Coordinates of N, CA and C in Angstrom, one line a residue:
K1293 N 129.6 89.3 52.8 CA 130.0 90.3 53.8 C 130.2 91.9 53.4
K1294 N 130.2 92.6 54.1 CA 130.5 94.2 53.6 C 131.3 94.9 54.5
T1295 N 132.0 95.8 53.8 CA 132.8 97.1 55.2 C 131.9 98.0 54.8
K1296 N 132.4 98.8 56.3 CA 131.8 100.1 56.3 C 132.8 101.0 57.3
K1297 N 133.4 102.0 57.0 CA 134.2 102.6 57.8 C 133.6 103.1 59.4
N1298 N 133.9 102.9 60.5 CA 133.9 102.8 61.8 C 133.2 104.7 62.4
R1299 N 131.7 104.4 62.4 CA 131.8 105.7 62.5 C 132.1 106.7 63.9
M1300 N 132.6 105.7 64.8 CA 133.4 106.4 65.8 C 134.5 107.7 65.2
D1301 N 135.0 107.4 63.9 CA 136.2 108.1 64.2 C 135.7 109.6 63.5
V1302 N 134.2 109.8 63.3 CA 133.6 111.2 62.8 C 133.8 112.0 64.4
Y1303 N 133.6 111.4 65.3 CA 133.3 112.0 66.7 C 134.9 112.1 67.6
W1304 N 135.6 111.1 67.2 CA 136.7 111.0 68.0 C 137.9 111.6 67.7
P1305 N 138.7 112.4 68.7 CA 139.6 113.2 68.5 C 140.9 112.1 68.4
E1306 N 140.4 111.2 69.6 CA 141.6 110.4 70.1 C 141.7 109.1 68.9
K1307 N 142.2 109.2 68.4 CA 142.4 108.3 67.0 C 143.3 107.2 67.6
T1308 N 143.0 105.8 67.2 CA 143.6 104.8 67.8 C 143.8 104.2 66.2
Q1309 N 144.7 103.2 66.1 CA 144.8 102.5 64.8 C 143.4 101.7 64.7
E1310 N 143.3 100.9 65.8 CA 141.9 100.2 66.2 C 140.7 100.8 65.6
H1311 N 140.6 102.2 65.6 CA 139.6 102.9 65.0 C 139.4 103.5 63.7
K1312 N 140.9 103.3 63.2 CA 140.8 103.8 61.9 C 140.6 102.1 61.0
E1313 N 140.6 101.2 61.6 CA 140.1 100.1 60.7 C 138.7 99.8 60.4
A1314 N 138.6 99.2 59.3 CA 137.3 99.2 58.8 C 136.5 97.7 59.6
D1315 N 135.2 97.9 59.7 CA 134.6 97.0 60.6 C 133.5 96.0 59.6
E1316 N 133.5 94.9 59.9 CA 132.9 94.2 59.2 C 131.9 93.6 59.5
V1317 N 130.4 93.8 58.8 CA 129.0 94.4 58.8 C 128.4 93.3 58.3
D1318 N 127.7 92.3 58.8 CA 126.8 91.2 58.6 C 125.6 91.5 58.8
G1319 N 125.0 92.3 57.5 CA 123.6 92.5 57.8 C 123.0 93.7 58.5
D1320 N 122.3 93.4 59.4 CA 121.8 94.5 60.0 C 122.1 94.5 61.7
E1321 N 122.9 93.0 61.9 CA 123.4 92.8 63.1 C 123.6 93.6 64.2
H1322 N 124.7 95.2 63.5 CA 124.9 96.2 64.5 C 123.7 97.1 64.2
E1323 N 122.8 97.3 63.2 CA 122.3 98.1 63.4 C 121.7 98.8 65.3
E1324 N 121.1 100.0 65.0 CA 120.8 100.5 66.4 C 119.3 100.7 66.3
P1325 N 118.5 100.5 67.5 CA 117.5 100.5 66.8 C 116.4 102.1 67.1
A1326 N 115.6 102.0 66.9 CA 115.2 104.0 66.8 C 115.3 104.5 68.2
L1327 N 115.5 105.5 67.7 CA 115.6 106.5 69.4 C 114.7 106.1 70.4
D1328 N 113.5 106.2 69.6 CA 112.4 106.1 70.9 C 112.2 104.6 71.6
V1329 N 113.2 103.7 71.4 CA 113.4 102.6 71.7 C 114.1 102.5 72.7
E1330 N 114.2 102.3 74.0 CA 115.2 102.2 75.0 C 116.2 100.9 74.7
L1331 N 117.4 101.3 75.2 CA 118.3 100.3 74.8 C 118.3 99.1 76.1
T1332 N 118.6 98.1 76.0 CA 118.8 97.2 76.7 C 120.3 96.5 76.8
L1333 N 121.0 95.9 77.8 CA 122.1 95.2 77.3 C 122.2 94.3 76.5
Q1334 N 121.6 93.8 76.4 CA 121.7 92.7 74.8 C 122.1 93.5 73.8
D1335 N 121.3 94.5 73.7 CA 121.4 95.6 72.6 C 122.8 96.1 72.3
V1336 N 123.4 96.7 73.6 CA 124.6 96.8 73.7 C 125.4 96.0 73.3
E1337 N 125.5 94.5 73.7 CA 126.5 93.5 73.4 C 126.4 93.4 72.3
R1338 N 125.3 93.4 71.2 CA 125.1 92.9 69.8 C 125.8 94.1 68.8
I1339 N 125.2 95.5 69.6 CA 126.0 96.6 68.9 C 127.5 97.1 68.9
C1340 N 128.0 96.7 70.2 CA 129.6 97.4 70.4 C 130.2 96.0 70.5
R1341 N 129.7 95.0 70.5 CA 130.6 93.6 70.1 C 131.6 93.4 71.7
E1342 N 130.6 93.9 73.0 CA 131.8 93.5 73.7 C 131.0 93.0 74.9
S1343 N 131.8 92.5 76.2 CA 130.7 92.7 77.4 C 130.2 93.1 78.2
V1344 N 129.0 93.7 79.0 CA 128.8 94.4 79.6 C 128.3 93.8 81.3
E1345 N 129.6 92.9 81.6 CA 129.3 92.2 82.6 C 129.5 93.1 83.6
D1346 N 130.9 94.0 83.5 CA 131.5 95.1 84.7 C 130.9 96.1 84.6
W1347 N 129.5 96.1 83.6 CA 128.9 97.5 83.9 C 128.1 97.7 85.6
P1348 N 128.5 99.3 86.0 CA 127.7 99.2 87.2 C 126.4 99.6 87.1
P1349 N 125.1 99.2 87.9 CA 123.8 99.3 87.7 C 122.9 100.6 87.2
H1350 N 124.2 101.8 87.1 CA 123.3 103.1 86.4 C 123.7 103.2 84.9
A1351 N 124.6 102.3 84.5 CA 125.5 102.6 83.3 C 124.5 102.7 82.4
L1352 N 123.4 101.8 82.1 CA 122.4 101.7 80.8 C 121.5 102.9 81.5
T1353 N 121.4 103.4 82.2 CA 120.4 104.7 82.5 C 121.3 105.7 81.4
V1354 N 122.2 105.8 81.7 CA 123.6 106.8 81.2 C 123.1 106.8 79.9
L1355 N 123.5 105.3 79.1 CA 123.8 105.6 78.0 C 122.7 106.1 77.2
N1356 N 121.1 105.2 77.7 CA 120.2 105.8 76.9 C 119.7 107.3 77.2
N1357 N 120.6 108.0 78.1 CA 120.2 109.1 78.4 C 121.0 109.8 77.5
M1358 N 122.1 109.7 77.1 CA 123.2 110.3 76.2 C 122.7 109.8 74.9
R1359 N 122.0 109.2 74.7 CA 121.7 108.5 73.4 C 120.4 109.6 72.9
H1360 N 119.7 109.8 73.9 CA 118.5 110.8 73.6 C 119.1 112.2 73.2
R1361 N 119.9 112.6 74.2 CA 120.3 113.9 74.3 C 121.4 114.3 73.1
F1362 N 122.0 113.2 72.5 CA 122.9 113.5 71.3 C 122.4 112.3 70.0
P1363 N 121.5 112.6 69.8 CA 120.5 111.8 68.7 C 121.7 111.2 67.5
E1364 N 122.4 112.3 67.2 CA 123.8 111.7 66.1 C 124.7 110.9 66.7
Y1365 N 125.0 111.0 67.7 CA 126.3 110.5 67.9 C 126.1 108.5 68.3
P1366 N 126.9 108.2 67.9 CA 126.9 106.4 67.7 C 126.6 105.9 68.9
V1367 N 126.3 104.7 69.3 CA 126.3 104.1 70.3 C 127.5 103.6 70.8
E1368 N 128.5 103.1 70.1 CA 129.9 102.8 70.4 C 130.4 103.7 70.9
G1369 N 130.3 105.3 70.2 CA 131.0 106.3 70.3 C 130.7 106.4 72.1
I1370 N 129.1 106.5 72.4 CA 128.9 106.8 74.1 C 129.2 105.7 74.7
V1371 N 129.4 104.6 74.3 CA 129.8 103.7 75.4 C 131.4 103.7 75.5
W1372 N 131.9 104.1 74.4 CA 133.7 104.6 75.0 C 133.9 105.4 75.8
R1373 N 133.1 107.0 75.6 CA 133.2 107.6 76.5 C 132.7 107.9 77.9
M1374 N 131.7 106.4 77.8 CA 131.3 106.1 79.5 C 132.7 105.4 80.3
R1375 N 133.2 104.4 79.0 CA 134.7 103.6 80.0 C 135.7 104.7 80.3
K1376 N 135.3 105.5 79.7 CA 136.5 106.5 79.8 C 136.6 107.5 80.8
N1377 N 134.9 107.9 81.1 CA 134.4 108.8 82.0 C 134.3 108.0 83.1
D1378 N 134.5 106.9 83.5 CA 134.0 105.6 84.9 C 132.4 105.8 85.1
F1379 N 132.0 105.8 83.8 CA 130.5 105.8 83.8 C 129.9 107.1 84.4
V1380 N 130.5 107.9 84.9 CA 129.6 109.2 85.5 C 129.1 110.0 84.5
G1381 N 127.9 110.1 84.8 CA 126.9 110.7 83.7 C 127.4 112.2 83.3
G1382 N 127.7 113.0 84.0 CA 128.0 114.4 83.9 C 129.4 114.6 83.2
K1383 N 130.4 113.6 83.5 CA 131.5 113.6 82.8 C 131.4 113.3 81.5
V1384 N 130.5 112.4 81.4 CA 130.2 111.6 79.8 C 129.7 112.4 78.9
M1385 N 128.5 113.2 79.5 CA 127.9 114.5 78.8 C 128.9 115.5 78.2
A1386 N 129.9 115.8 79.0 CA 130.6 117.1 79.1 C 131.7 116.7 77.9
A1387 N 131.8 115.4 77.9 CA 133.2 114.5 76.8 C 132.3 114.5 75.6
I1388 N 131.5 114.2 75.4 CA 130.5 114.2 74.1 C 129.9 115.8 73.8
R1389 N 129.7 116.5 75.0 CA 129.4 118.0 74.5 C 130.4 118.6 73.4
S1390 N 131.9 118.4 74.3 CA 133.0 118.5 73.9 C 133.7 118.5 72.4
T1391 N 132.7 117.4 71.7 CA 133.2 117.0 70.5 C 132.1 118.2 69.7
G1392 N 131.3 118.7 69.8 CA 130.6 119.3 68.9 C 129.4 118.5 68.2
A1393 N 129.0 117.6 69.1 CA 127.6 116.5 68.2 C 126.5 117.7 68.7
K1394 N 125.7 117.2 67.7 CA 124.5 117.8 67.8 C 123.7 117.7 69.6
E1395 N 123.3 118.6 70.0 CA 122.6 118.2 71.4 C 121.3 118.7 71.7
V1396 N 120.0 117.7 72.1 CA 118.6 118.5 71.6 C 118.0 118.4 73.2
E1397 N 117.4 119.1 73.2 CA 116.8 119.1 75.0 C 115.9 117.8 75.2
M1398 N 116.3 117.1 76.5 CA 115.9 115.7 76.7 C 114.6 115.1 77.5
V1399 N 114.4 114.4 77.0 CA 113.0 113.7 77.3 C 113.5 112.5 78.0
P1400 N 113.2 111.8 78.8 CA 113.8 110.2 79.1 C 113.5 109.6 78.1
P1401 N 113.9 108.8 77.6 CA 113.8 107.8 76.6 C 112.6 106.6 77.5
S1402 N 113.2 106.0 78.6 CA 112.6 105.5 79.3 C 111.5 105.5 80.2
A1403 N 111.3 106.3 80.8 CA 109.9 106.7 81.6 C 110.8 107.8 82.3
V1404 N 109.3 108.5 83.0 CA 109.4 110.0 83.7 C 108.4 109.7 84.9
K1405 N 108.6 109.7 86.4 CA 108.0 109.9 87.3 C 106.6 110.6 87.2
V1406 N 105.1 109.7 87.6 CA 103.8 110.3 87.6 C 104.0 110.7 89.1
G1407 N 103.2 111.8 89.3 CA 102.3 112.3 90.8 C 102.9 112.9 91.5
L1408 N 102.2 113.8 92.7 CA 102.8 114.7 93.2 C 103.4 114.2 94.4
P1409 N 104.3 114.5 94.9 CA 104.6 114.3 96.6 C 103.7 114.2 97.1
G1410 N 104.0 112.9 97.9 CA 102.5 112.2 98.7 C 101.3 111.0 98.3
S1411 N 101.8 111.4 96.6 CA 100.6 110.1 95.9 C 100.8 108.9 96.2
F1412 N 102.2 108.5 96.4 CA 102.6 107.0 96.9 C 103.6 106.9 97.9
P1413 N 103.4 105.7 98.8 CA 102.6 104.4 98.2 C 100.9 104.8 98.2
W1414 N 100.5 103.6 97.4 CA 99.4 103.6 97.8 C 98.8 102.2 97.1
T1415 N 97.5 101.8 97.7 CA 96.9 100.7 96.8 C 96.0 100.6 95.8
Y1416 N 96.9 99.6 95.1 CA 95.5 99.8 93.8 C 95.5 97.9 93.5
Q1417 N 94.0 98.1 93.1 CA 93.7 96.8 92.4 C 93.6 96.3 90.7
N1418 N 93.7 95.2 90.9 CA 93.7 94.7 89.6 C 92.4 95.0 88.8
R1419 N 91.9 95.7 87.7 CA 90.8 96.0 87.5 C 90.3 94.7 86.8
S1420 N 91.1 94.0 86.2 CA 90.3 92.5 85.3 C 89.8 92.0 86.4
Y1421 N 88.5 90.7 86.0 CA 88.3 90.1 86.6 C 88.4 88.4 86.5
D1422 N 89.3 88.3 84.8 CA 89.4 87.4 84.5 C 91.4 86.9 84.7
K1423 N 92.1 88.4 84.1 CA 93.3 88.3 83.9 C 94.1 88.9 85.0
P1424 N 95.3 88.1 85.0 CA 95.8 88.6 86.1 C 96.9 89.6 85.5
L1425 N 98.1 90.6 86.5 CA 99.0 91.4 85.7 C 99.9 90.7 86.0
K1426 N 100.9 90.6 85.1 CA 102.4 90.2 85.3 C 103.3 91.0 85.8
V1427 N 104.2 90.8 86.8 CA 105.1 91.3 87.6 C 106.6 91.0 87.0
Y1428 N 107.1 92.0 87.1 CA 108.6 91.6 86.4 C 109.7 92.5 87.5
K1429 N 110.8 91.4 87.8 CA 111.9 91.5 88.3 C 113.0 92.7 87.5
E1430 N 113.3 93.9 87.5 CA 114.2 94.7 87.3 C 115.7 94.2 87.0
G1431 N 116.3 93.9 85.7 CA 117.6 93.6 85.7 C 117.7 92.9 84.5
G1432 N 118.7 91.8 84.4 CA 119.1 91.4 83.3 C 119.6 92.1 81.9
K1433 N 119.8 91.4 80.8 CA 120.2 91.9 79.9 C 119.4 92.5 79.1
D1434 N 117.9 91.9 78.9 CA 117.0 92.1 78.3 C 115.5 92.9 78.7
W1435 N 116.5 93.6 80.0 CA 115.1 94.6 80.6 C 115.0 95.8 80.3
S1436 N 113.7 96.0 80.2 CA 113.7 97.6 79.7 C 112.3 97.8 79.9
F1437 N 111.7 99.0 80.1 CA 110.3 99.2 80.0 C 109.3 98.7 78.5
Y1438 N 110.5 99.1 77.8 CA 110.0 98.6 76.8 C 109.4 97.3 76.3
N1439 N 110.8 96.3 77.0 CA 110.3 94.9 76.4 C 109.1 94.4 77.3
M1440 N 108.8 95.1 78.7 CA 108.1 95.0 79.6 C 106.6 95.1 79.0
R1441 N 106.8 96.1 78.6 CA 104.9 96.4 77.9 C 105.0 95.7 77.0
D1442 N 105.8 95.4 76.0 CA 105.4 94.1 75.0 C 105.5 92.6 75.3
S1443 N 105.6 92.1 76.6 CA 105.6 91.3 76.9 C 106.8 90.3 76.4
K1444 N 108.0 91.0 76.2 CA 109.3 90.5 75.1 C 110.3 89.8 76.3
I1445 N 109.4 89.7 77.8 CA 110.8 89.3 79.1 C 109.6 88.3 79.7
D1446 N 110.4 87.7 80.3 CA 109.5 86.3 81.2 C 109.3 87.2 82.5
P1447 N 107.8 87.3 82.9 CA 107.5 87.6 84.2 C 108.1 86.5 85.9
C1448 N 108.2 87.2 86.5 CA 108.6 86.7 87.7 C 107.4 86.1 88.5
G1449 N 106.3 86.5 88.3 CA 105.1 86.2 89.2 C 104.2 87.0 88.7
D1450 N 102.7 87.3 88.9 CA 101.5 87.8 88.5 C 100.8 88.5 89.9
I1451 N 100.1 89.4 89.6 CA 99.1 89.9 90.5 C 97.4 89.4 90.2
P1452 N 96.9 88.5 90.9 CA 95.6 87.7 90.7 C 94.6 88.7 90.1
A1453 N 93.6 88.1 89.3 CA 92.0 88.8 89.0 C 91.6 89.8 90.3
Q1454 N 91.3 90.6 90.2 CA 90.7 92.2 91.5 C 91.8 91.7 92.8
G1455 N 93.0 91.3 92.2 CA 94.1 91.1 93.6 C 94.4 93.1 93.9
K1456 N 94.6 93.2 94.8 CA 95.3 94.2 95.5 C 96.6 94.5 95.8
F1457 N 97.4 95.9 95.1 CA 98.9 95.4 95.5 C 99.0 97.0 95.9
K1458 N 100.5 97.1 96.3 CA 100.8 98.2 96.8 C 102.0 98.8 95.7
V1459 N 101.5 100.3 95.2 CA 102.5 100.8 94.5 C 103.2 102.1 95.0
T1460 N 104.4 101.8 95.1 CA 105.7 103.1 95.7 C 106.2 104.0 94.6
E1461 N 105.6 103.9 93.3 CA 106.3 104.5 92.3 C 105.4 104.6 90.9
V1462 N 105.2 105.5 90.3 CA 104.9 105.1 89.0 C 105.5 106.0 87.5
K1463 N 105.9 105.5 86.5 CA 106.9 106.0 85.9 C 105.7 105.9 84.4
R1464 N 106.1 106.9 83.8 CA 105.2 107.0 82.1 C 106.2 106.9 81.2
G1465 N 106.2 106.1 80.1 CA 107.1 105.9 79.3 C 107.2 106.7 78.2
N1466 N 107.7 107.1 77.6 CA 108.0 108.2 76.3 C 106.8 107.9 75.3
E1467 N 107.1 106.7 74.9 CA 106.4 105.9 74.0 C 104.9 105.4 74.3
F1468 N 104.1 106.3 73.9 CA 102.5 105.7 73.9 C 101.7 106.1 75.2
G1469 N 103.1 106.5 76.4 CA 102.3 107.0 77.6 C 101.9 105.6 78.6
F1470 N 102.2 104.6 77.9 CA 102.1 103.5 79.1 C 102.7 104.0 80.4
C1471 N 102.0 103.4 81.5 CA 102.4 103.4 82.7 C 103.0 102.5 83.2
F1472 N 103.9 102.3 84.6 CA 104.6 101.6 85.3 C 104.6 101.6 86.6
G1473 N 103.9 100.7 87.0 CA 103.8 100.9 88.7 C 105.3 99.6 89.5
R1474 N 105.8 100.4 90.3 CA 107.3 99.7 90.9 C 105.8 99.3 92.2
I1475 N 106.2 97.9 92.6 CA 105.5 97.4 93.3 C 106.2 96.7 94.4
E1476 N 105.6 97.0 96.0 CA 106.1 96.0 97.1 C 105.3 94.4 96.5
S1477 N 106.4 93.7 96.5 CA 105.9 92.0 96.6 C 106.8 91.2 97.6
A1478 N 105.7 90.9 98.1 CA 105.5 89.8 99.4 C 106.7 88.8 99.3
G1479 N 107.1 88.5 100.2 CA 108.4 87.2 99.9 C 109.1 87.3 99.3
S1480 N 109.8 88.2 98.8 CA 110.7 88.7 97.7 C 111.9 89.1 97.9
A1481 N 112.7 89.2 97.3 CA 113.9 89.8 97.8 C 114.0 90.9 98.1
K1482 N 114.2 91.8 99.3 CA 114.2 93.0 99.4 C 115.1 93.6 98.4
D1483 N 116.0 93.2 98.1 CA 117.2 94.5 97.5 C 116.7 94.3 95.9
A1484 N 115.8 94.1 95.7 CA 115.6 93.5 94.1 C 114.5 94.7 94.3
T1485 N 113.6 95.0 92.5 CA 112.8 95.8 92.5 C 111.9 95.3 91.1
Y1486 N 110.4 95.5 91.8 CA 109.5 94.6 90.5 C 109.0 95.5 90.2
W1487 N 108.4 95.4 88.9 CA 107.2 96.1 88.3 C 105.9 95.8 87.7
T1488 N 105.2 96.4 87.6 CA 104.3 95.8 86.7 C 103.3 96.8 86.1
V1489 N 103.0 96.8 84.8 CA 102.1 97.9 83.3 C 100.6 98.0 84.1
L1490 N 100.5 99.3 84.1 CA 99.8 99.7 85.3 C 98.5 100.2 83.7
G1491 N 99.2 100.1 82.5 CA 98.2 101.0 81.6 C 98.2 102.4 81.2
L1492 N 97.8 102.8 80.5 CA 97.2 104.3 80.2 C 96.7 105.0 81.3
E1493 N 97.2 106.3 81.6 CA 96.1 107.0 82.5 C 94.6 107.3 82.4
V1494 N 93.8 107.1 83.0 CA 92.3 107.5 83.1 C 91.7 107.9 84.0
N1495 N 90.9 108.9 83.9 CA 90.2 109.8 85.0 C 89.2 108.5 85.2
R1496 N 89.0 108.5 86.5 CA 88.4 107.5 87.0 C 86.8 107.6 87.0
T1497 N 86.8 109.3 87.1 CA 85.2 109.0 86.9 C 84.7 109.1 85.4
H1498 N 85.3 109.2 84.4 CA 84.7 109.4 83.2 C 85.1 108.5 82.0
W1499 N 86.6 107.8 82.5 CA 87.2 106.5 82.0 C 87.8 107.3 80.4
T1500 N 88.2 108.5 80.9 CA 89.2 108.7 79.4 C 90.2 109.2 79.9
T1501 N 90.8 109.7 78.5 CA 92.6 109.2 78.4 C 93.0 110.9 77.9
N1502 N 91.8 111.9 78.4 CA 92.5 113.1 78.0 C 93.6 113.8 78.3
D1503 N 93.9 115.1 77.6 CA 95.1 115.9 78.3 C 95.2 115.8 79.5
Q1504 N 93.8 116.4 80.5 CA 93.4 116.6 82.1 C 94.1 115.5 82.7
S1505 N 93.4 114.2 82.6 CA 94.0 112.6 83.2 C 95.2 112.6 83.0
R1506 N 96.2 113.2 82.1 CA 97.9 113.0 81.9 C 98.5 113.7 82.6
S1507 N 97.8 114.7 83.6 CA 98.8 115.7 84.2 C 99.1 115.3 85.5
N1508 N 99.5 116.2 86.3 CA 99.8 115.4 88.0 C 98.8 115.7 88.6
N1509 N 97.6 116.7 88.4 CA 96.4 116.6 88.9 C 95.2 115.7 89.1
C1510 N 95.4 114.4 88.3 CA 94.6 113.6 87.5 C 94.5 112.9 89.3
D1511 N 93.5 111.9 88.8 CA 93.4 110.9 89.9 C 94.3 109.9 90.1
R1512 N 95.1 109.9 89.4 CA 96.1 108.3 89.3 C 95.8 107.3 89.2
S1513 N 94.5 106.9 88.3 CA 94.0 105.4 88.0 C 94.3 105.2 86.6
Y1514 N 94.4 104.0 86.5 CA 95.0 103.4 85.1 C 94.2 102.5 84.1
T1515 N 94.1 102.2 83.3 CA 93.3 101.4 82.4 C 93.4 99.8 83.3
D1516 N 94.7 99.5 83.6 CA 94.7 97.9 84.4 C 94.6 98.0 85.5
A1517 N 94.6 99.4 86.3 CA 94.9 99.0 87.8 C 94.2 100.4 88.1
Q1518 N 93.3 100.1 89.2 CA 92.5 101.1 90.0 C 93.1 101.7 91.3
R1519 N 93.4 102.8 91.5 CA 93.6 103.2 92.5 C 92.2 103.3 93.6
C1520 N 92.9 102.4 94.6 CA 91.8 102.4 95.8 C 91.3 103.6 96.6
D1521 N 90.5 103.4 97.4 CA 90.3 104.7 98.0 C 91.0 104.7 99.2
S1522 N 91.1 103.5 99.7 CA 92.3 103.7 101.0 C 93.0 102.6 101.1

């Protein structure tokens, strides 16, 4: 084992004896993922060595947003600021900004909404003739669009080959441009949120993924899911 000084001391004017003590570090156990990787609750527990059982539902979004806005500010520091400010995003941002931390223009690390008003809800169809689309329930310590895209979490169901389903919202990930559809899942809990991976945006007519097809003026079709005519 080796020791290193806690990085939080660099940013926090409110020093405590606990913050001044050296932390024991075992290998890469507490290393932070790359900035373009969305943190999960599991990551927070690993990095900060504290429980997140008492976190409100929006807390992880606040953390990922602050991490991307202040890329040099440590995750432990963001979490501490979040708790001090009751997980209110605006207050957390102001508190971090007051330390003089480097701030950059924010592009959400998780996903951004796609489509013009009125684009959704809409019916889509699984393009594949033999493979189902996996369905994932939002929530849990390992939940993230990143993990869903890479099948690192277990699905709760699927949409059969050539099956039709209703999409109520689409988000595009910041990494590689993969899109995710929030779907209506029949017979499931009404207060739960379900997603499937739609794939990349494409032009339905020419089957391309050029810049035009990635705009809000595209026909909102995807490599794994076709937008139905009605």
